[in-house]
């Protein structure tokens, strides 16, 4: 029954008069060159084979198809291209049916759109997520989908990268029917047999008529363009997606395809595409820490959280949202009541916004308990300490945990700076101790730094990665040092920023430069949001050990001395209208800065926007290189993911060290040496940066050392 010598990436089987072509390229049937060649050949031979009446496309494994092979982007293209294969499928003289299970994403959905009939089984997810990679659907998607479902719906799918369920896909008109069972092959065969019985011939999406109402479509395009211009903040591909859809409206199909190809190539060649693809793979690479390969995680169902302040409550909510059982510990009843209400407030806000029902809240809180007695943690599988950032307080908590927790419990500290080795050494079971550095608000922010002390057991590290997965977080493995990966680098570029402010740039100008660079907020807006008091306390703690030769900008201290801690006090670098986040520039702050410049004997000079970025990025990259050099981060990509998910670094730039590669490491080093002329103590080139420049290598060369 089977066809002659099936190529390995596409299996062919003739079942009756239906040729089943199974995409078989694990893990997601990505459409690399082998599979494209095989598919093209299989369609050709099916059309020539009189025994074949119809063709059924299915995917082997969990998914129909995850799209084009992202690893090929940026390399020399090999024929046939995906648009050519897809065209060949649509042109087939014999009906082609696609039966979708798992995902049909990007080129995978475009393949299905070129088929003449489509079916999806329960659990399927259909979408065009190319925009997340800085691309546009480049295998006919921008031309076929609008013809099938209209410009408005097509644009919504392409610009949001939203994935539709099988039921939604039916409603939206992406598929023709749903399977009764989860068996895509059986359902697809039944559907194809029915189509043959009805003498249904090829029905080409290119001929679909959903674009016929021109004025409605134009309106949809105009409003999508307006929204994208306002919201996409420097991103290229959303506007090019709209341009391609406009071509679908204005031009004949073949011309539209050519325009799509041209725009796709423009995206493909862009630095944004390279940055976003780097972020995609880096997010998957960070999961591969040595310990996750070496050991299986311990089972975690019962979670204890010590401390019900902002961080502790946020962590409790994150664990509850992941379906875990949570026990919160506080030192006395009033603190416990505050902790409980901090947790409840998160759910009440969702109820107020209509995103949660009272019943949902009650069901979630049924898994939540609170106590002032550490004994309540006796059965906990994992305890996360989230008390005030003070070593004595943390050591006291760990002594209690050592006393009450069962053997094998994972004992974690949510410290952002402190020495986890010292915490681990203070108890009888250092191998169970790990750092879990959450970012505020802990139930929202994606980053989780997993801080690995010297004595920790591999299965404890593996458990932390497993927890991150359960919580929907992006984990990054970090070594122990002051500030780990993120806050250590932050401390350095903040100094560069403060120096620029004292030398003549206003905080508002610096914030604007960084927003234009792609950050949602500038560093002074972030400082106001986080609250100046915490940094002030840290600076006071470190005052005694600070290098007396190092430049120390005192402007932040002057604001804190006035009680201006940012948003929560209504004043910081900005002034805030009571109860609102809307900020205005503050002439009094500028006067304080002027006075500080005078006190330090500095004649202010002007800074251009490019110079602000050069200094900011040079400081960040240099310390990033140090962090990699010292093994605090496993690879440069761990630094990149830390900054994308914890510090608002623009994703389309791929992270600070990807940016450095694109900017050019010799240029970064030259910048640092130029800045060092005025402040050689601060601007000391990282040995790793120097070495990479000498070798003519880049950071990316250190990302693939397996
Ligand atoms: C496109 O299609 C352009 C076209 O319009 C035009 C072309 C001309 N390629 O996420 P997972 C790897 S653009 C290569 O852990 P899951 C992934 O790196 C594409 N590799 O699994 C990982 O590798 P490793 C549009 C891919 O089950 C492994 O597969 N498509 C691709 O949680 C498992 O991935 C997309 O943007 C790929 N396309 O989720 C879809 N996809 O094991 C992107 C995955 O070495 N992919 N890999 O770390 C996804 O969203 C998810 O991977 C998916 C599976 C939902 C498919």
mmCIF file of C-alpha atoms in Angstrom, residues 363-631:
data_model
loop_
_atom_site.group_PDB
_atom_site.id
_atom_site.type_symbol
_atom_site.label_atom_id
_atom_site.label_comp_id
_atom_site.label_asym_id
_atom_site.label_seq_id
_atom_site.Cartn_x
_atom_site.Cartn_y
_atom_site.Cartn_z
ATOM 1 C CA UNK A 363 -11.572 28.091 44.939
ATOM 2 C CA UNK A 364 -8.018 29.449 44.780
ATOM 3 C CA UNK A 365 -7.930 30.562 48.401
ATOM 4 C CA UNK A 366 -9.140 27.118 49.482
ATOM 5 C CA UNK A 367 -5.521 26.100 48.770
ATOM 6 C CA UNK A 368 -4.181 28.911 50.947
ATOM 7 C CA UNK A 369 -3.542 28.901 54.676
ATOM 8 C CA UNK A 370 -1.680 31.246 57.009
ATOM 9 C CA UNK A 371 -0.081 30.785 60.406
ATOM 10 C CA UNK A 372 2.266 32.391 62.909
ATOM 11 C CA UNK A 373 3.608 28.951 63.848
ATOM 12 C CA UNK A 374 6.529 27.576 61.814
ATOM 13 C CA UNK A 375 5.275 24.096 62.668
ATOM 14 C CA UNK A 376 2.691 24.630 59.901
ATOM 15 C CA UNK A 377 5.603 24.130 57.466
ATOM 16 C CA UNK A 378 6.455 20.650 58.752
ATOM 17 C CA UNK A 379 5.118 18.956 55.624
ATOM 18 C CA UNK A 380 6.112 21.627 53.082
ATOM 19 C CA UNK A 381 8.056 20.370 50.041
ATOM 20 C CA UNK A 382 9.519 23.820 49.408
ATOM 21 C CA UNK A 383 9.747 26.913 51.575
ATOM 22 C CA UNK A 384 10.559 30.345 50.160
ATOM 23 C CA UNK A 385 11.820 32.870 52.671
ATOM 24 C CA UNK A 386 10.789 36.397 51.655
ATOM 25 C CA UNK A 387 11.425 38.528 54.732
ATOM 26 C CA UNK A 388 13.169 41.908 54.868
ATOM 27 C CA UNK A 389 16.544 42.067 53.090
ATOM 28 C CA UNK A 390 18.652 41.722 56.226
ATOM 29 C CA UNK A 391 21.076 38.898 56.940
ATOM 30 C CA UNK A 392 20.223 38.563 60.630
ATOM 31 C CA UNK A 393 16.498 38.294 59.885
ATOM 32 C CA UNK A 394 17.129 35.726 57.160
ATOM 33 C CA UNK A 395 19.418 33.609 59.330
ATOM 34 C CA UNK A 396 16.757 33.537 62.052
ATOM 35 C CA UNK A 397 14.161 32.281 59.560
ATOM 36 C CA UNK A 398 16.492 29.582 58.249
ATOM 37 C CA UNK A 399 17.221 28.387 61.800
ATOM 38 C CA UNK A 400 13.474 27.883 62.249
ATOM 39 C CA UNK A 401 13.167 26.106 58.912
ATOM 40 C CA UNK A 402 16.042 23.815 59.823
ATOM 41 C CA UNK A 403 14.181 22.959 63.015
ATOM 42 C CA UNK A 404 10.699 22.250 61.591
ATOM 43 C CA UNK A 405 10.981 21.222 57.934
ATOM 44 C CA UNK A 406 10.911 17.587 56.893
ATOM 45 C CA UNK A 407 14.010 15.950 55.445
ATOM 46 C CA UNK A 408 14.263 16.631 51.716
ATOM 47 C CA UNK A 409 12.376 19.937 51.813
ATOM 48 C CA UNK A 410 13.886 22.551 49.496
ATOM 49 C CA UNK A 411 14.737 25.704 51.450
ATOM 50 C CA UNK A 412 14.895 28.823 49.315
ATOM 51 C CA UNK A 413 15.713 32.453 49.980
ATOM 52 C CA UNK A 414 14.273 35.257 47.902
ATOM 53 C CA UNK A 415 17.208 37.537 48.570
ATOM 54 C CA UNK A 416 18.240 40.020 45.889
ATOM 55 C CA UNK A 417 21.796 40.659 47.088
ATOM 56 C CA UNK A 418 22.785 38.645 50.144
ATOM 57 C CA UNK A 419 25.288 35.785 50.287
ATOM 58 C CA UNK A 420 23.345 32.533 49.908
ATOM 59 C CA UNK A 421 26.450 30.518 50.744
ATOM 60 C CA UNK A 422 26.442 32.096 54.200
ATOM 61 C CA UNK A 423 22.737 31.309 54.612
ATOM 62 C CA UNK A 424 23.298 27.700 53.502
ATOM 63 C CA UNK A 425 26.271 27.247 55.823
ATOM 64 C CA UNK A 426 24.283 28.495 58.788
ATOM 65 C CA UNK A 427 22.056 25.395 58.957
ATOM 66 C CA UNK A 428 22.542 21.643 59.193
ATOM 67 C CA UNK A 429 21.484 20.942 55.584
ATOM 68 C CA UNK A 430 23.297 23.287 53.184
ATOM 69 C CA UNK A 431 22.627 20.951 50.243
ATOM 70 C CA UNK A 432 18.902 21.832 50.411
ATOM 71 C CA UNK A 433 19.411 25.610 50.280
ATOM 72 C CA UNK A 434 19.008 27.650 47.095
ATOM 73 C CA UNK A 435 18.270 31.231 46.072
ATOM 74 C CA UNK A 436 15.058 32.053 44.234
ATOM 75 C CA UNK A 437 15.181 35.709 43.278
ATOM 76 C CA UNK A 438 11.726 36.838 42.186
ATOM 77 C CA UNK A 439 11.065 40.248 40.655
ATOM 78 C CA UNK A 440 8.312 42.576 41.771
ATOM 79 C CA UNK A 441 5.374 42.116 41.286
ATOM 80 C CA UNK A 442 6.283 38.459 41.765
ATOM 81 C CA UNK A 443 3.037 37.099 40.358
ATOM 82 C CA UNK A 444 3.527 39.069 37.119
ATOM 83 C CA UNK A 445 7.227 39.434 36.345
ATOM 84 C CA UNK A 446 8.550 36.520 34.317
ATOM 85 C CA UNK A 447 12.141 36.368 35.490
ATOM 86 C CA UNK A 448 13.264 33.993 38.225
ATOM 87 C CA UNK A 449 16.974 34.041 39.038
ATOM 88 C CA UNK A 450 17.931 30.642 40.417
ATOM 89 C CA UNK A 451 20.956 31.322 42.578
ATOM 90 C CA UNK A 452 23.128 28.271 43.049
ATOM 91 C CA UNK A 453 25.255 28.117 46.205
ATOM 92 C CA UNK A 454 28.412 26.009 46.443
ATOM 93 C CA UNK A 455 26.983 23.075 48.389
ATOM 94 C CA UNK A 456 23.541 22.745 46.796
ATOM 95 C CA UNK A 457 22.378 19.320 45.596
ATOM 96 C CA UNK A 458 21.739 18.989 41.853
ATOM 97 C CA UNK A 459 18.160 17.809 42.409
ATOM 98 C CA UNK A 460 17.448 20.966 44.409
ATOM 99 C CA UNK A 461 18.541 23.056 41.421
ATOM 100 C CA UNK A 462 16.457 20.847 39.135
ATOM 101 C CA UNK A 463 13.495 21.371 41.493
ATOM 102 C CA UNK A 464 13.907 25.136 41.208
ATOM 103 C CA UNK A 465 13.777 24.917 37.409
ATOM 104 C CA UNK A 466 10.733 22.658 37.675
ATOM 105 C CA UNK A 467 9.066 25.173 39.988
ATOM 106 C CA UNK A 468 9.783 27.963 37.483
ATOM 107 C CA UNK A 469 8.033 25.934 34.793
ATOM 108 C CA UNK A 470 5.009 25.359 37.034
ATOM 109 C CA UNK A 471 4.860 29.090 37.834
ATOM 110 C CA UNK A 472 5.201 30.093 34.175
ATOM 111 C CA UNK A 473 8.480 31.883 34.911
ATOM 112 C CA UNK A 474 11.606 32.182 32.820
ATOM 113 C CA UNK A 475 14.428 30.768 34.966
ATOM 114 C CA UNK A 476 18.030 31.899 34.704
ATOM 115 C CA UNK A 477 20.795 30.119 36.593
ATOM 116 C CA UNK A 478 23.042 32.533 38.501
ATOM 117 C CA UNK A 479 26.118 32.139 40.668
ATOM 118 C CA UNK A 480 26.533 33.736 44.073
ATOM 119 C CA UNK A 481 27.842 37.310 44.153
ATOM 120 C CA UNK A 482 26.556 40.680 45.298
ATOM 121 C CA UNK A 483 23.417 41.206 43.195
ATOM 122 C CA UNK A 484 23.738 37.969 41.165
ATOM 123 C CA UNK A 485 23.353 38.634 37.437
ATOM 124 C CA UNK A 486 20.708 41.323 37.213
ATOM 125 C CA UNK A 487 21.185 43.604 40.195
ATOM 126 C CA UNK A 488 24.956 43.401 39.944
ATOM 127 C CA UNK A 489 24.869 44.749 36.381
ATOM 128 C CA UNK A 490 22.125 47.231 37.303
ATOM 129 C CA UNK A 491 24.312 48.704 40.055
ATOM 130 C CA UNK A 492 27.008 49.453 37.479
ATOM 131 C CA UNK A 493 24.933 51.040 34.739
ATOM 132 C CA UNK A 494 23.051 53.043 37.357
ATOM 133 C CA UNK A 495 26.399 54.572 38.304
ATOM 134 C CA UNK A 496 26.997 55.459 34.662
ATOM 135 C CA UNK A 497 23.549 57.031 34.499
ATOM 136 C CA UNK A 498 24.079 59.009 37.712
ATOM 137 C CA UNK A 499 27.437 60.249 36.457
ATOM 138 C CA UNK A 500 25.799 61.488 33.242
ATOM 139 C CA UNK A 501 23.183 63.287 35.315
ATOM 140 C CA UNK A 502 25.812 65.014 37.421
ATOM 141 C CA UNK A 503 27.861 65.863 34.328
ATOM 142 C CA UNK A 504 24.986 67.655 32.633
ATOM 143 C CA UNK A 505 22.187 65.403 31.322
ATOM 144 C CA UNK A 506 18.819 65.833 33.011
ATOM 145 C CA UNK A 507 17.058 62.723 34.336
ATOM 146 C CA UNK A 508 14.209 63.505 31.948
ATOM 147 C CA UNK A 509 16.534 63.574 28.960
ATOM 148 C CA UNK A 510 18.101 60.266 30.021
ATOM 149 C CA UNK A 511 14.694 58.651 30.507
ATOM 150 C CA UNK A 512 13.570 59.855 27.092
ATOM 151 C CA UNK A 513 16.716 58.482 25.435
ATOM 152 C CA UNK A 514 16.105 55.060 26.951
ATOM 153 C CA UNK A 515 12.438 55.049 26.043
ATOM 154 C CA UNK A 516 13.434 55.859 22.489
ATOM 155 C CA UNK A 517 15.897 52.979 22.686
ATOM 156 C CA UNK A 518 12.905 50.712 23.402
ATOM 157 C CA UNK A 519 12.521 50.553 27.172
ATOM 158 C CA UNK A 520 8.975 50.993 28.491
ATOM 159 C CA UNK A 521 10.378 53.360 31.144
ATOM 160 C CA UNK A 522 13.609 55.196 31.745
ATOM 161 C CA UNK A 523 15.869 54.455 34.750
ATOM 162 C CA UNK A 524 14.619 57.412 36.795
ATOM 163 C CA UNK A 525 10.987 56.445 36.219
ATOM 164 C CA UNK A 526 11.918 52.937 37.361
ATOM 165 C CA UNK A 527 13.652 54.337 40.452
ATOM 166 C CA UNK A 528 10.515 56.310 41.315
ATOM 167 C CA UNK A 529 8.342 53.239 40.804
ATOM 168 C CA UNK A 530 10.552 50.959 42.903
ATOM 169 C CA UNK A 531 10.939 53.537 45.699
ATOM 170 C CA UNK A 532 14.147 55.371 46.501
ATOM 171 C CA UNK A 533 14.308 54.261 50.148
ATOM 172 C CA UNK A 534 15.536 50.717 49.404
ATOM 173 C CA UNK A 535 18.492 51.891 47.326
ATOM 174 C CA UNK A 536 19.268 54.555 49.930
ATOM 175 C CA UNK A 537 19.402 51.931 52.679
ATOM 176 C CA UNK A 538 21.692 49.768 50.530
ATOM 177 C CA UNK A 539 24.005 52.721 49.845
ATOM 178 C CA UNK A 540 24.217 53.476 53.553
ATOM 179 C CA UNK A 541 24.954 49.803 54.295
ATOM 180 C CA UNK A 542 27.761 49.801 51.753
ATOM 181 C CA UNK A 543 29.166 53.255 52.581
ATOM 182 C CA UNK A 544 31.907 51.898 54.818
ATOM 183 C CA UNK A 545 33.222 49.485 52.207
ATOM 184 C CA UNK A 546 32.976 51.793 49.194
ATOM 185 C CA UNK A 547 36.261 52.515 47.414
ATOM 186 C CA UNK A 548 37.047 56.060 48.557
ATOM 187 C CA UNK A 549 38.569 56.790 45.143
ATOM 188 C CA UNK A 550 35.302 55.886 43.344
ATOM 189 C CA UNK A 551 33.038 58.658 42.141
ATOM 190 C CA UNK A 552 29.896 58.856 44.252
ATOM 191 C CA UNK A 553 26.989 60.930 42.955
ATOM 192 C CA UNK A 554 24.881 62.170 45.854
ATOM 193 C CA UNK A 555 21.822 63.471 44.019
ATOM 194 C CA UNK A 556 19.650 60.469 44.974
ATOM 195 C CA UNK A 557 20.625 60.943 48.627
ATOM 196 C CA UNK A 558 19.546 64.593 48.497
ATOM 197 C CA UNK A 559 16.086 63.515 47.268
ATOM 198 C CA UNK A 560 15.794 60.768 49.899
ATOM 199 C CA UNK A 561 16.786 63.162 52.675
ATOM 200 C CA UNK A 562 13.699 65.188 51.724
ATOM 201 C CA UNK A 563 11.521 62.062 51.956
ATOM 202 C CA UNK A 564 11.103 61.986 48.190
ATOM 203 C CA UNK A 565 11.037 58.244 47.610
ATOM 204 C CA UNK A 566 9.198 58.283 44.282
ATOM 205 C CA UNK A 567 5.605 57.442 43.389
ATOM 206 C CA UNK A 568 4.583 56.280 46.843
ATOM 207 C CA UNK A 569 5.479 59.658 48.361
ATOM 208 C CA UNK A 570 4.218 61.714 45.404
ATOM 209 C CA UNK A 571 7.723 63.010 44.665
ATOM 210 C CA UNK A 572 10.975 61.548 43.442
ATOM 211 C CA UNK A 573 12.754 62.549 40.263
ATOM 212 C CA UNK A 574 9.244 63.409 39.049
ATOM 213 C CA UNK A 575 6.217 64.904 40.743
ATOM 214 C CA UNK A 576 3.103 62.725 40.857
ATOM 215 C CA UNK A 577 -0.480 63.812 41.060
ATOM 216 C CA UNK A 578 -1.995 62.291 44.190
ATOM 217 C CA UNK A 579 -3.245 58.745 43.560
ATOM 218 C CA UNK A 580 -2.124 58.710 39.955
ATOM 219 C CA UNK A 581 0.888 57.541 38.012
ATOM 220 C CA UNK A 582 0.970 60.582 35.791
ATOM 221 C CA UNK A 583 4.284 62.307 36.277
ATOM 222 C CA UNK A 584 5.576 65.769 35.584
ATOM 223 C CA UNK A 585 9.084 67.149 35.507
ATOM 224 C CA UNK A 586 10.153 68.909 38.668
ATOM 225 C CA UNK A 587 12.125 72.200 38.535
ATOM 226 C CA UNK A 588 13.073 71.723 42.195
ATOM 227 C CA UNK A 589 14.786 68.452 41.322
ATOM 228 C CA UNK A 590 16.685 70.215 38.557
ATOM 229 C CA UNK A 591 17.739 72.877 41.071
ATOM 230 C CA UNK A 592 18.987 70.191 43.472
ATOM 231 C CA UNK A 593 20.975 68.629 40.633
ATOM 232 C CA UNK A 594 22.465 72.035 39.781
ATOM 233 C CA UNK A 595 23.457 72.564 43.395
ATOM 234 C CA UNK A 596 25.099 69.121 43.513
ATOM 235 C CA UNK A 597 27.029 69.873 40.321
ATOM 236 C CA UNK A 598 28.274 73.096 41.874
ATOM 237 C CA UNK A 599 29.182 71.330 45.123
ATOM 238 C CA UNK A 600 31.190 68.738 43.130
ATOM 239 C CA UNK A 601 32.841 71.486 41.052
ATOM 240 C CA UNK A 602 31.379 70.221 37.782
ATOM 241 C CA UNK A 603 30.640 72.526 34.858
ATOM 242 C CA UNK A 604 27.662 70.862 33.176
ATOM 243 C CA UNK A 605 28.005 69.899 29.536
ATOM 244 C CA UNK A 606 25.409 68.710 27.053
ATOM 245 C CA UNK A 607 24.825 65.086 26.116
ATOM 246 C CA UNK A 608 23.402 63.903 22.831
ATOM 247 C CA UNK A 609 20.949 61.001 22.828
ATOM 248 C CA UNK A 610 23.453 58.659 21.085
ATOM 249 C CA UNK A 611 26.083 59.455 23.724
ATOM 250 C CA UNK A 612 23.651 58.649 26.525
ATOM 251 C CA UNK A 613 22.963 55.268 24.935
ATOM 252 C CA UNK A 614 26.632 54.613 24.253
ATOM 253 C CA UNK A 615 27.572 55.198 27.885
ATOM 254 C CA UNK A 616 24.591 53.334 29.285
ATOM 255 C CA UNK A 617 25.136 50.302 27.056
ATOM 256 C CA UNK A 618 28.919 50.264 27.468
ATOM 257 C CA UNK A 619 28.516 50.078 31.255
ATOM 258 C CA UNK A 620 25.891 47.351 30.998
ATOM 259 C CA UNK A 621 27.819 45.290 28.446
ATOM 260 C CA UNK A 622 31.117 45.579 30.323
ATOM 261 C CA UNK A 623 29.643 44.326 33.581
ATOM 262 C CA UNK A 624 27.685 41.675 31.639
ATOM 263 C CA UNK A 625 31.026 40.468 30.282
ATOM 264 C CA UNK A 626 32.435 40.349 33.831
ATOM 265 C CA UNK A 627 29.464 38.330 35.007
ATOM 266 C CA UNK A 628 30.029 35.776 32.230
ATOM 267 C CA UNK A 629 33.805 35.831 32.766
ATOM 268 C CA UNK A 630 33.398 34.975 36.449
ATOM 269 C CA UNK A 631 30.892 32.206 35.727
#
